[in-house]
XYZ file of C-alpha atoms in Angstrom:
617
model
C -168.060 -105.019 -46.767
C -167.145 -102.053 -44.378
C -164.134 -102.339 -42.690
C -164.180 -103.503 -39.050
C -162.551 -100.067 -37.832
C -165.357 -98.014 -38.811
C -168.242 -100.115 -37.072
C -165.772 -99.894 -34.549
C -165.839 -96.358 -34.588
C -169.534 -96.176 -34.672
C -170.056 -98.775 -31.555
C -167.814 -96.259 -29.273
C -170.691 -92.841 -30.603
C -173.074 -95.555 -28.743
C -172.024 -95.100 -25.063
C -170.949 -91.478 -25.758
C -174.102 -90.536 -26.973
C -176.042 -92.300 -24.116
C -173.884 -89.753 -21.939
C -174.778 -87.373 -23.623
C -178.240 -87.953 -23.484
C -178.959 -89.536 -20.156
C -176.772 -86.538 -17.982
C -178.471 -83.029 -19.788
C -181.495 -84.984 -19.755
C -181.836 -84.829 -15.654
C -181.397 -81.188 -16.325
C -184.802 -81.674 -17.917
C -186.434 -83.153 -15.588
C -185.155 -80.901 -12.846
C -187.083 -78.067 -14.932
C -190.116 -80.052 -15.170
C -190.335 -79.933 -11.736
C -189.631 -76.160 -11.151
C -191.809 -75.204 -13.654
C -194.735 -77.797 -13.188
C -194.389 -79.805 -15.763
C -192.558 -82.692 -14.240
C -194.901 -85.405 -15.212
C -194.255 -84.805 -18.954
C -190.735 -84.446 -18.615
C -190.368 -87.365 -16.218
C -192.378 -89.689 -19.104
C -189.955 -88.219 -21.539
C -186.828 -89.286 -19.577
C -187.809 -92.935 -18.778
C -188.402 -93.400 -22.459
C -184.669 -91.928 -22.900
C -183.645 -94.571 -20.500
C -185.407 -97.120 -22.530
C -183.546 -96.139 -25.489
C -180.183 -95.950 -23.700
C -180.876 -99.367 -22.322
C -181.481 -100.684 -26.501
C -178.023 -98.438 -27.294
C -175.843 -100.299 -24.507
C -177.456 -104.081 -25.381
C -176.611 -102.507 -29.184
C -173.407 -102.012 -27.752
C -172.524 -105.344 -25.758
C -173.406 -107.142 -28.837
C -171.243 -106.241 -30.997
C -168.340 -108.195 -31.679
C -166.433 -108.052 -35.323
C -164.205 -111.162 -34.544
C -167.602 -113.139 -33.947
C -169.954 -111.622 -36.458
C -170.259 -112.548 -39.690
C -171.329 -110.015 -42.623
C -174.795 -111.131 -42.422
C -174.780 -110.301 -38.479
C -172.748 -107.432 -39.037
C -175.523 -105.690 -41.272
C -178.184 -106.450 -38.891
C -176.479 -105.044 -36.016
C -175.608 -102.123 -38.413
C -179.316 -101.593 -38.708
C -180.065 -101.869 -34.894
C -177.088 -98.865 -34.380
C -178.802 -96.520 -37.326
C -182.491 -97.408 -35.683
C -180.883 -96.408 -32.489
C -179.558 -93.261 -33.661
C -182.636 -92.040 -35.097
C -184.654 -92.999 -32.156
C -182.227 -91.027 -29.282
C -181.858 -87.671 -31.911
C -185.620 -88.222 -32.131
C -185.944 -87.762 -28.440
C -184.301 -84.328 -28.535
C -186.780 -83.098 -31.162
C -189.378 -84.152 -28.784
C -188.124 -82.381 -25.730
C -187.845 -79.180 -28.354
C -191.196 -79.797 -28.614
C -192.066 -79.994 -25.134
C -190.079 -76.802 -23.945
C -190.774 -74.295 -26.895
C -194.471 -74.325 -25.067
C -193.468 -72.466 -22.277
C -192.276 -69.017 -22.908
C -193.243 -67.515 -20.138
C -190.656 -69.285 -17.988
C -188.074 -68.380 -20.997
C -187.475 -72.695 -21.465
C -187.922 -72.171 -25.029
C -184.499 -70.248 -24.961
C -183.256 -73.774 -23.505
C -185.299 -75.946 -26.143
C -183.549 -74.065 -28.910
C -180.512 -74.235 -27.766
C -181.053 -77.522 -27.072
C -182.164 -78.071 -31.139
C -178.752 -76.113 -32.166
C -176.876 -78.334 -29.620
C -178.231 -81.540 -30.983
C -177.887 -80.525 -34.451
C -173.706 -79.917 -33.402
C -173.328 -83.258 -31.676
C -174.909 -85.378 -35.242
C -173.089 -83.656 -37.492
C -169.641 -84.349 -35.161
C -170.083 -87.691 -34.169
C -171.597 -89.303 -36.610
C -169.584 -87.344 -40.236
C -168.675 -90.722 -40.628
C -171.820 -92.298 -42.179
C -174.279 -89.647 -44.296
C -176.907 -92.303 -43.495
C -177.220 -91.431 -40.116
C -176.032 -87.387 -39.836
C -178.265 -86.311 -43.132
C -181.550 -87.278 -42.186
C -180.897 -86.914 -38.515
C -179.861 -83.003 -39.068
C -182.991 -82.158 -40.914
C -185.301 -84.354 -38.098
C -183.092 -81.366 -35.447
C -183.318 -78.595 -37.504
C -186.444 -78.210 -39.375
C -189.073 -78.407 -36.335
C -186.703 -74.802 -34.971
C -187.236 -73.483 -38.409
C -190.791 -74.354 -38.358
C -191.216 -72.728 -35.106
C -188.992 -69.539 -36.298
C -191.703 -69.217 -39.509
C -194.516 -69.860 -36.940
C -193.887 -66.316 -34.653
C -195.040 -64.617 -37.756
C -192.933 -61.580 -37.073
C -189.614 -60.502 -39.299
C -187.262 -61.422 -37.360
C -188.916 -65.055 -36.841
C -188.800 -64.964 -40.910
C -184.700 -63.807 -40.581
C -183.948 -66.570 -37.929
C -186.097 -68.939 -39.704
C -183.541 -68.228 -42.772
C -180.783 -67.959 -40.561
C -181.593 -71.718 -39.242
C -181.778 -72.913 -42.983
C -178.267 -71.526 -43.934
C -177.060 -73.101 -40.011
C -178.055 -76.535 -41.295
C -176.740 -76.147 -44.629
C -173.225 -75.526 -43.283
C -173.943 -78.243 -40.909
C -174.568 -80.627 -43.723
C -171.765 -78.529 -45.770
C -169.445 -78.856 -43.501
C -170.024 -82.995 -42.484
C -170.380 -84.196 -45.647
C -167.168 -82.645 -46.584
C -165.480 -84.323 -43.429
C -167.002 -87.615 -44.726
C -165.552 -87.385 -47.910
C -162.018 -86.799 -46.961
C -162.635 -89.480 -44.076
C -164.129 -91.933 -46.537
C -161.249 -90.703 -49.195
C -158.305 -91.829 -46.859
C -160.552 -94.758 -45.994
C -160.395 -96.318 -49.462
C -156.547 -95.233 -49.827
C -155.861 -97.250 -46.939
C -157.804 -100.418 -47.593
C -157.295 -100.360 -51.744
C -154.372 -101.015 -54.117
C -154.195 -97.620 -56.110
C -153.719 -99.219 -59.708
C -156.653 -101.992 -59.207
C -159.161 -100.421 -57.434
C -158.990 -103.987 -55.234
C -158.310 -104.572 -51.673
C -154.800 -104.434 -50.692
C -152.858 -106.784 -48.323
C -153.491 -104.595 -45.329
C -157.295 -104.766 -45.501
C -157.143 -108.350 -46.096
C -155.221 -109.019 -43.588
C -157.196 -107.127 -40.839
C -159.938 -108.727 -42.363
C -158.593 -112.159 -42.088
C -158.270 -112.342 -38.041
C -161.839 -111.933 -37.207
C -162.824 -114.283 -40.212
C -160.269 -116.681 -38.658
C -162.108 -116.474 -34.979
C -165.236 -116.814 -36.530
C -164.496 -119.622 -38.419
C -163.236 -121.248 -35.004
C -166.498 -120.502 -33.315
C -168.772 -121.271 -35.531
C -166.916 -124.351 -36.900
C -167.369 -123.348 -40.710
C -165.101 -123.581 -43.670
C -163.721 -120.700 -46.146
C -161.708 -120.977 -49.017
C -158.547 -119.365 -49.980
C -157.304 -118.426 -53.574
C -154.168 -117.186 -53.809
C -152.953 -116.359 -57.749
C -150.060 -115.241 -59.642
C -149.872 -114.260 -62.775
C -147.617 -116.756 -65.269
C -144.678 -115.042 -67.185
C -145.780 -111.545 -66.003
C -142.018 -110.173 -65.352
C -141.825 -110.873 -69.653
C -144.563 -108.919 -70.526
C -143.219 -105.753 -68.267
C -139.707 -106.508 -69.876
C -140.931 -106.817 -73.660
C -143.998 -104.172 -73.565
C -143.375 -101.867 -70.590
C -144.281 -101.424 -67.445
C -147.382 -98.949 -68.877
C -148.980 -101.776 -70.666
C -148.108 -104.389 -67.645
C -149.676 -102.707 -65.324
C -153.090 -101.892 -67.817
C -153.127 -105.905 -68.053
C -152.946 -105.778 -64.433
C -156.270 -103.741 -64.545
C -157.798 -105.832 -66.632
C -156.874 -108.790 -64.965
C -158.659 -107.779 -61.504
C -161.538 -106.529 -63.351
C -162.177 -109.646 -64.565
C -161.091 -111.208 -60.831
C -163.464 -108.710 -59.366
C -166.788 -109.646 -61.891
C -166.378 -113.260 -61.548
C -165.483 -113.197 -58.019
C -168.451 -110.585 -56.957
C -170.774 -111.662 -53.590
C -168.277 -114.861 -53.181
C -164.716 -113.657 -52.150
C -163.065 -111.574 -50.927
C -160.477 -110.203 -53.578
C -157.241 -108.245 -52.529
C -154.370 -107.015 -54.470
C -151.131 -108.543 -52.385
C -148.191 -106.672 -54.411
C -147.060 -107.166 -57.735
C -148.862 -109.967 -60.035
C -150.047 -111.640 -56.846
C -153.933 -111.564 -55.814
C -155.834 -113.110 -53.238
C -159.121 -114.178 -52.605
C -161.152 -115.834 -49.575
C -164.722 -116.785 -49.484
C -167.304 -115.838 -46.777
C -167.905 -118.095 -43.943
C -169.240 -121.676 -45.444
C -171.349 -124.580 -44.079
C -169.524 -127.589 -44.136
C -172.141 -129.863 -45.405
C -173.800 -127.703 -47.959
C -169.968 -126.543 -49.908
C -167.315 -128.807 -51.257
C -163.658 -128.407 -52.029
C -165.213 -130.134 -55.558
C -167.088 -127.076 -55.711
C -164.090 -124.661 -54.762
C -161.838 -126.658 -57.007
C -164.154 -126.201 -59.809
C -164.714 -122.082 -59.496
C -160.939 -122.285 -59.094
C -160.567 -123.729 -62.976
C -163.606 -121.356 -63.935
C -161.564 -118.529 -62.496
C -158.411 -119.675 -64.653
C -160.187 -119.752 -68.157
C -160.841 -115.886 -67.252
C -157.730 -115.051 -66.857
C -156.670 -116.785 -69.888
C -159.279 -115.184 -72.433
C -157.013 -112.932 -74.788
C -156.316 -109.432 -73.789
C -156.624 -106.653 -76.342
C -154.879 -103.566 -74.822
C -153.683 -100.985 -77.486
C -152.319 -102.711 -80.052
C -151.241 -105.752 -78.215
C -153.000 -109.111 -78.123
C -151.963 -110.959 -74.677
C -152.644 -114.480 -73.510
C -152.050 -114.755 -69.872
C -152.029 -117.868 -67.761
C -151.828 -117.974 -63.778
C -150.713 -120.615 -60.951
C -153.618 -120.858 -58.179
C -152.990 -122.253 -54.650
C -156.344 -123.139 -52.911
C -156.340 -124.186 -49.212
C -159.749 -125.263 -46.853
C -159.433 -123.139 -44.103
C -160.242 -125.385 -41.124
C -157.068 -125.907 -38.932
C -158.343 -123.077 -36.360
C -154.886 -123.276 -34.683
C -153.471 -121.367 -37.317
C -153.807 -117.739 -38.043
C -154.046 -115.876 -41.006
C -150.456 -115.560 -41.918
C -149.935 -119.060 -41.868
C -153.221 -119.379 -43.990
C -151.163 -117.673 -46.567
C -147.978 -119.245 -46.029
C -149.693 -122.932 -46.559
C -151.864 -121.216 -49.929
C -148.526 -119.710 -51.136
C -147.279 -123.404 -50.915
C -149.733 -124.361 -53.129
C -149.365 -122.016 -55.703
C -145.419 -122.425 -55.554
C -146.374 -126.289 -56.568
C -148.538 -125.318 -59.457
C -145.604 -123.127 -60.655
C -143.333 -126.571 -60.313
C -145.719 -128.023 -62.139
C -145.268 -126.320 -64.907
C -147.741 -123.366 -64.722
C -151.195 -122.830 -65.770
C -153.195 -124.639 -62.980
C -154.551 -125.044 -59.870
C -153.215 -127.132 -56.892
C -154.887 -127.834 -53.730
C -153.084 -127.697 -50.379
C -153.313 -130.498 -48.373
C -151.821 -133.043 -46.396
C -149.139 -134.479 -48.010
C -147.586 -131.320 -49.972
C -147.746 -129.777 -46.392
C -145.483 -132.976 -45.143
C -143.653 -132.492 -48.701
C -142.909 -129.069 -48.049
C -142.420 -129.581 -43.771
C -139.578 -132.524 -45.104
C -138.010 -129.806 -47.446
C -137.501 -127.149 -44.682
C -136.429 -130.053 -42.115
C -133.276 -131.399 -44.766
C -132.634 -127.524 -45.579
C -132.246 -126.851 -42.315
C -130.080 -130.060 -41.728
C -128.185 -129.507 -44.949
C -126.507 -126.121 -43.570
C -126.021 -128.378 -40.451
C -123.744 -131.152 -42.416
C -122.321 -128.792 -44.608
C -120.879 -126.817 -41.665
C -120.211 -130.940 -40.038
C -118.368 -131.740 -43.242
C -120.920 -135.069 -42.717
C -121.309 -135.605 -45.948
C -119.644 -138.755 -47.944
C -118.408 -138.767 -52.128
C -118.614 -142.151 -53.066
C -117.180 -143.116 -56.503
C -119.122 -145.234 -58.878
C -116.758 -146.793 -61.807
C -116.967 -146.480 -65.750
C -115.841 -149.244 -67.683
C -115.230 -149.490 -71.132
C -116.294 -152.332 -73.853
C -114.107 -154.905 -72.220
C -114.908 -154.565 -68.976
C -111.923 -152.823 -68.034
C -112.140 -149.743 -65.782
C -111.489 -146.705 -66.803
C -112.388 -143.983 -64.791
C -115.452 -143.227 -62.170
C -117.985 -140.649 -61.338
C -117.991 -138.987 -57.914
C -121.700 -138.738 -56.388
C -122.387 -137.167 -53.188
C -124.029 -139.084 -50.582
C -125.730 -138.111 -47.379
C -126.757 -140.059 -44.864
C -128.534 -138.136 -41.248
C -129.146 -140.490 -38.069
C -132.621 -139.097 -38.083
C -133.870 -138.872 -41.853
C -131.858 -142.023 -43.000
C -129.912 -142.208 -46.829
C -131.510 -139.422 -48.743
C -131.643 -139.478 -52.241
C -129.433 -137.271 -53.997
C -132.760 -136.301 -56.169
C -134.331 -135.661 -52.993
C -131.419 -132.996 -51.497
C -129.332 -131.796 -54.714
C -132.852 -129.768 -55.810
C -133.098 -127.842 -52.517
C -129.855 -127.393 -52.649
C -130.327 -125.855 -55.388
C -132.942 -123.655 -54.816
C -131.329 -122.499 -51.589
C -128.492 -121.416 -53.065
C -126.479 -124.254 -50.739
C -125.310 -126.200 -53.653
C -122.002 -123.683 -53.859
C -121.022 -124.381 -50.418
C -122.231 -127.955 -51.646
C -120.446 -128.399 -54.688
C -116.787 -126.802 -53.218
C -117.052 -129.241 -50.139
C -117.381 -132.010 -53.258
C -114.543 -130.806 -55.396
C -112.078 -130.306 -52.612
C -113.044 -133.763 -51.525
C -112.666 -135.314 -54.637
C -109.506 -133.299 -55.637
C -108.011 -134.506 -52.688
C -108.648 -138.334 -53.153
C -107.680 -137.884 -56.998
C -104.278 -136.623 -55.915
C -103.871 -139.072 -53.359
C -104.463 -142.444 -56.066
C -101.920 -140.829 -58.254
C -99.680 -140.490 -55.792
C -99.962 -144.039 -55.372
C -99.966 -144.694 -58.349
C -103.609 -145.431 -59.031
C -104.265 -144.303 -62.301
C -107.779 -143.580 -63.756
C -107.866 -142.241 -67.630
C -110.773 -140.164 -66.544
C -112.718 -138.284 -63.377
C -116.269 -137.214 -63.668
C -117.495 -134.478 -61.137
C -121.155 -132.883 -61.314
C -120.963 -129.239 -61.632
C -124.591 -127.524 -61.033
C -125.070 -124.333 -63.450
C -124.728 -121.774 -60.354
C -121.194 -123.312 -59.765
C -120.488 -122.876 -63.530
C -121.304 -119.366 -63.309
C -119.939 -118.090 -60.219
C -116.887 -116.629 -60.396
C -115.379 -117.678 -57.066
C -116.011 -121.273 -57.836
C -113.544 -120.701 -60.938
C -110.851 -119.368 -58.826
C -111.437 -122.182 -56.434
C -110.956 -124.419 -59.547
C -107.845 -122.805 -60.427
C -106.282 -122.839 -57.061
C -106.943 -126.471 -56.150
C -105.437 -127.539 -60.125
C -102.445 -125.787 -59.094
C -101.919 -127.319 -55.911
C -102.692 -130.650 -56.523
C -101.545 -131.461 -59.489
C -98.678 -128.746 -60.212
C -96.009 -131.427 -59.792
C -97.784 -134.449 -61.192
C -97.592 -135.574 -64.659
C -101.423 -136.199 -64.635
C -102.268 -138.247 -67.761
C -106.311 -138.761 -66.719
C -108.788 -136.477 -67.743
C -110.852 -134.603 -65.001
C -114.493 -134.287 -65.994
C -117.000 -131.630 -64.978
C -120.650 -132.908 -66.078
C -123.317 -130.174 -66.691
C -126.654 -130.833 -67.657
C -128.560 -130.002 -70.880
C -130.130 -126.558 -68.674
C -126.884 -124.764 -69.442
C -128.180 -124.124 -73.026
C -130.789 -121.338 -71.883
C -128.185 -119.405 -70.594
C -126.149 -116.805 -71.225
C -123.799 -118.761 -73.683
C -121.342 -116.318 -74.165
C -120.498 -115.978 -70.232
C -120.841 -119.931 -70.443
C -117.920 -120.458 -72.985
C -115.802 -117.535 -72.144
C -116.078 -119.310 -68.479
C -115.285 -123.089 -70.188
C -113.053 -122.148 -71.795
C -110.682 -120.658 -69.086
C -111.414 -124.043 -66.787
C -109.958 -125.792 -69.792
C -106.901 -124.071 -68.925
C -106.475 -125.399 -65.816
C -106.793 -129.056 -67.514
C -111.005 -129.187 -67.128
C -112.891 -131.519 -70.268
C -116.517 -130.995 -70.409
C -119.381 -133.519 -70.534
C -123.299 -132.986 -71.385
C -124.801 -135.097 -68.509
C -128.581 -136.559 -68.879
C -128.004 -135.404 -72.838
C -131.357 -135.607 -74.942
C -133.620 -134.473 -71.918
C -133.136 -131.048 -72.046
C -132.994 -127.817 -74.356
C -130.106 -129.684 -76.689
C -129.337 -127.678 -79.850
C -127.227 -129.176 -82.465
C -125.724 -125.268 -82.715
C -124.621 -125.075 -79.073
C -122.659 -128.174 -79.603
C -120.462 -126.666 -82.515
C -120.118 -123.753 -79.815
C -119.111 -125.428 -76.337
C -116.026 -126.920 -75.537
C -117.412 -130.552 -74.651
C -115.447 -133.809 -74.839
C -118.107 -136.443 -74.445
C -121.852 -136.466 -73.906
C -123.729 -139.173 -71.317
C -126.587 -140.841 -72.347
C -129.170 -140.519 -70.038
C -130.169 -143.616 -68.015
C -134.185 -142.925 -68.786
C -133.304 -144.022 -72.406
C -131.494 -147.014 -71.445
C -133.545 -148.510 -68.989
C -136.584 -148.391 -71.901
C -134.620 -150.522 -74.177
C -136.345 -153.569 -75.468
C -139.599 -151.914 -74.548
C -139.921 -148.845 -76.584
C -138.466 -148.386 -79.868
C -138.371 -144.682 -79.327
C -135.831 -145.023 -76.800
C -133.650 -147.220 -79.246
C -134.190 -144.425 -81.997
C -133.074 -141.718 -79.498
C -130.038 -143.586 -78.681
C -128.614 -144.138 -81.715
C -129.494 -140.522 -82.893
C -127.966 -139.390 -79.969
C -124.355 -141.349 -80.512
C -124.666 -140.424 -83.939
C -124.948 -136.402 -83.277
C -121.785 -136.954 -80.800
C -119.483 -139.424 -83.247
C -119.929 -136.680 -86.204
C -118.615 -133.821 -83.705
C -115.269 -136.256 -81.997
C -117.297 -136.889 -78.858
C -116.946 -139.806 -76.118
C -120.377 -141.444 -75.514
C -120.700 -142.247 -71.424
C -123.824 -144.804 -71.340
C -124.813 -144.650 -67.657
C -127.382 -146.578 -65.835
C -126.383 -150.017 -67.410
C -128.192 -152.837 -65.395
C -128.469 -155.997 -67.681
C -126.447 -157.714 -69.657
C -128.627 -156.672 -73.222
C -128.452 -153.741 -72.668
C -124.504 -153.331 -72.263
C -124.555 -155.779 -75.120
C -126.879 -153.165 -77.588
C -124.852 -150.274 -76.478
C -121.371 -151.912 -77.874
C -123.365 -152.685 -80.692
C -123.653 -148.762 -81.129
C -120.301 -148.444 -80.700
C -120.109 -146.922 -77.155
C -117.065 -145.665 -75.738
C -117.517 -145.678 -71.737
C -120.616 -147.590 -69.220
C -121.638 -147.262 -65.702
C -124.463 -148.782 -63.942
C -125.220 -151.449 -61.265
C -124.528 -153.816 -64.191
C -120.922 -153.129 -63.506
C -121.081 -151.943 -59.605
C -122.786 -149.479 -57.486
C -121.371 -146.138 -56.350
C -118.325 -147.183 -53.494
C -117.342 -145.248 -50.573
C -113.378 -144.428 -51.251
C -112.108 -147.056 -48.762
C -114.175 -149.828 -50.721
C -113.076 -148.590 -54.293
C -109.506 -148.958 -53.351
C -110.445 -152.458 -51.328
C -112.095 -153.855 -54.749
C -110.031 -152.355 -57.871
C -106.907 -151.130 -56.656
C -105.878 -153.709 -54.394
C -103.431 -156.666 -55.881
């Protein structure tokens, strides 16, 4: 489809061309009347203000943020029929004039030929459709009549009118090609040949209006390319951008007379369909082109000798919310695709009502997060560890949040966007100070734990100022205290895909400040019997996913003692945590446990009702 600009351009030649006509044409008529020949001319000038009248309704009815591609090609045809019809006219008044050479008019109709012939090739270079055949219907009738004087020089100007209307045509079609040349450059992505995210998103406002109007339904695809980043790391960027090729050619071919494909930037493409009738297409239907789509993608790649496999994330989204525009069209089908990508990868998720709440609820506790962090509203509670007899030992320090307006949020719920925001540093100090401070202030009264668990995220771990912080707050709160309790920092199983070099040389200095390590949620994750040798960790905590199947699955049983197993052959403490009945603290002495937590014992206290409950006599 032609971009909107250029039947833009061509709607505005309309009205200037009726000027043009309308206003020389009087000129006419005031010649037919001087010379007697007023009644032909006068004929000739109410049909040109017929056809001006069929150029200006041409003109009134056009309307790109209405018209639909169908409606835009027949109004397309209206414009060239137009054209032909008004150049036609000034072939016919040629006609009309070259008679009379006794009055010297046919000096007038010729330069009224040559002066047509100028005016189509300048306003309308930008379509060869129109200025091609509309140049030879001008020019050929004054060549005919230059051949018809039967003299030499009518042979000489007849030549000279042939060469006039080849560098006519010479010199448009030229013009048209660099027009049409920076055309494509500015609505195409260079490598892909495809639409690029300028062109679709001028083409997306009309749609959007139309849509609104006509109360129809389009469909949005937005798709990015799984693991791309490794394939331009491993192979080059050469052969990543050849798959990219490939991949749009294959976008492209399926896609053909349905969507509209674009290009966005990097692995990222787009696609949305042509205006749909509710009743007659289905987000079933949609849903199911979607998949097709995918299986493309994933057919092998041969590019030199390289054999790729390729997978991609798709977001698809209804457009029918017309109080939206096209930038939020994306944001919502980006959200979509971002899910798939949670998801693990390789599919297709539809945007709808509840991811949009999903993802409104995110963005509302982000926003609140950097609110409470910058409150200090947040609360550690402590939740106690006890060992085989029931004795406590030590507890864990978990955040908890609770906003007048959201309620208690789950520290699943928050901890993840904090994560992903980058918040869980600001998160994690606010924590540690916290619970560095209450640590110091039981041992100053003489409320001893043997151990203090504190969750440390892998961004923490890896940031250098946290260290410092670390090492500062050691030094200042328990310089002058014989401290005979072990302080804790859980990681989880995640740290393994890491850089384990910067992860031990960094462990290993926090050990100097008096930090143990534990493996928190241990047999979920990326666990390798290797990186065990290689960490410095003191205990590993069986996670509570495990425990809670006992009695019901075997497997869980099995993992559990394999897992207490792996950690008594390398000197580790086993934590059990999420211990709720009575058989199951009972099956986990039997495997010789060395620490428990769980509401079996007690739930996570705020600080004022752990000292109430265990350290009061």
């Amino acid at each position: 489809m032609k971009q909107q600009k250029y039947y833009r351009f061509l709607q505005k030649q309309i009205l200037l061309m009726i000027g043009l006509s309308l206003l020389p044409g009087l000129v006419y008529v005031f010649f037919g009347w001087a010379f007697d020949i007023l009644y032909p001319a006068l004929l000739w000038y109410i049909s040109l203000l017929f056809i001006s009248l069929y150029g200006f309704w041409i003109y009134q009815r056009f309307n790109t943020r209405k018209m639909n591609e169908t409606q835009l090609k027949a109004w397309y045809k209206h414009l060239t029929l137009f054209m032909y019809i008004i150049f036609s006219s000034w072939a016919v008044i040629f006609a009309l004039y070259i008679q009379y050479s006794q009055f010297n008019l046919h000096y007038i109709a010729i330069f009224t030929e040559l002066g047509a012939a100028v005016v189509a090739s300048t306003l309308l270079v930008a379509d060869k459709k129109l200025f091609v055949p509309i140049l030879i219907t001008l020019m050929l009738p004054l060549c005919l009549y230059f051949l018809l004087i039967g003299t030499w020089f009518g042979y000489v100007l007849c030549v000279f009118s042939l060469i006039f209307l080849g560098v006519l045509l010479y010199a448009a079609y030229n013009t048209n090609k660099l027009i049409e040349t920076n055309y494509y450059q500015a609505q195409h992505d260079m490598l892909t040949g495809l639409y690029n995210r300028r062109y679709f998103m001028e083409y997306m406002e009309p749609l959007h209006q139309r849509l609104s109007q006509q109360k129809k339904i389009a469909y949005m695809l937005l798709i990015d390319l799984d693991h791309f980043k490794t394939i331009n790391d491993s192979l080059g960027h050469e052969i990543g951008d050849r798959l990219l090729v490939a991949v749009s050619e294959r976008l492209a071919e399926y896609s053909k007379d349905k969507y509209i494909i674009a290009r966005l930037g990097g692995d990222e493409f787009i696609l949305v369909s042509h205006e749909l009738d509710k009743t007659k297409e289905t987000q079933e239907e949609a849903y199911d082109f979607a998949l097709r789509m995918l299986d493309e993608i994933r057919r092998p790649y041969s590019i030199d000798t390289h054999h790729l496999h390729i997978s991609a994330s798709i977001g698809l989204h209804e457009l029918v919310n017309f109080s939206l525009d096209s930038g939020n069209f994306i944001k919502e089908v980006d959200i979509a695709m971002y899910e798939a990508k949670s998801k693990g990868r390789d599919g297709v998720i539809v945007f709808n009502k509840d991811l949009s709440e999903r993802v409104e609820r995110h963005l509302e506790i982000e926003q609140r997060l950097h609110q409470t962090l910058n409150g200090n509203r947040l609360q550690v509670y402590y939740q106690p560890q006890f060992n085989g007899k029931k004795q406590i030992v030590g507890c864990e320090a978990l955040v908890r949040w609770f906003d007048d307006d959201l309620g208690a949020l789950s520290p699943d719920e928050f901890i993840p966007i904090a994560e992903n925001t980058g918040l869980i540093l600001e998160l994690g100090s606010y924590v540690l100070h916290e619970t560095f401070k209450v640590l110091h202030s039981w041992n100053e009264q003489e409320h001893y734990l043997k151990s203090f668990a504190i969750n440390i995220s892998i961004r923490q771990l890896l940031y250098e100022p946290f260290i410092e912080e670390v090492e500062v707050l050691t030094k200042y709160y328990f310089a002058k205290q014989d401290i005979s309790q072990k302080i804790i920092f859980e990681i989880t199983e995640h740290v393994f895909s890491e850089d384990m070099h910067k992860v031990v040389k960094t462990m290993k200095r926090l050990q100097k400040s008096g930090i143990t390590f534990s493996i928190d949620d241990f047999g979920t994750g990326y666990s390798s019997l290797s990186y065990l040798q290689e960490l410095p960790i003191g205990e590993v905590k069986i996670d509570k996913a495990f425990i809670a199947d006992m009695g019901s699955n075997g497997n869980s049983e099995k993992m559990i003692g394999t897992i207490i197993s792996i950690a008594k052959n390398f000197n580790l403490e086993i934590v059990s945590e999420g211990v709720e009945e009575e058989s199951q603290f009972e099956a986990l002495q039997a495997y010789d446990c060395d620490i428990f937590q769980g509401f079996y014992f007690d739930e996570a206290l705020s600080k004022e009702a752990f000292e109430l409950k265990y350290f009061s006599v």
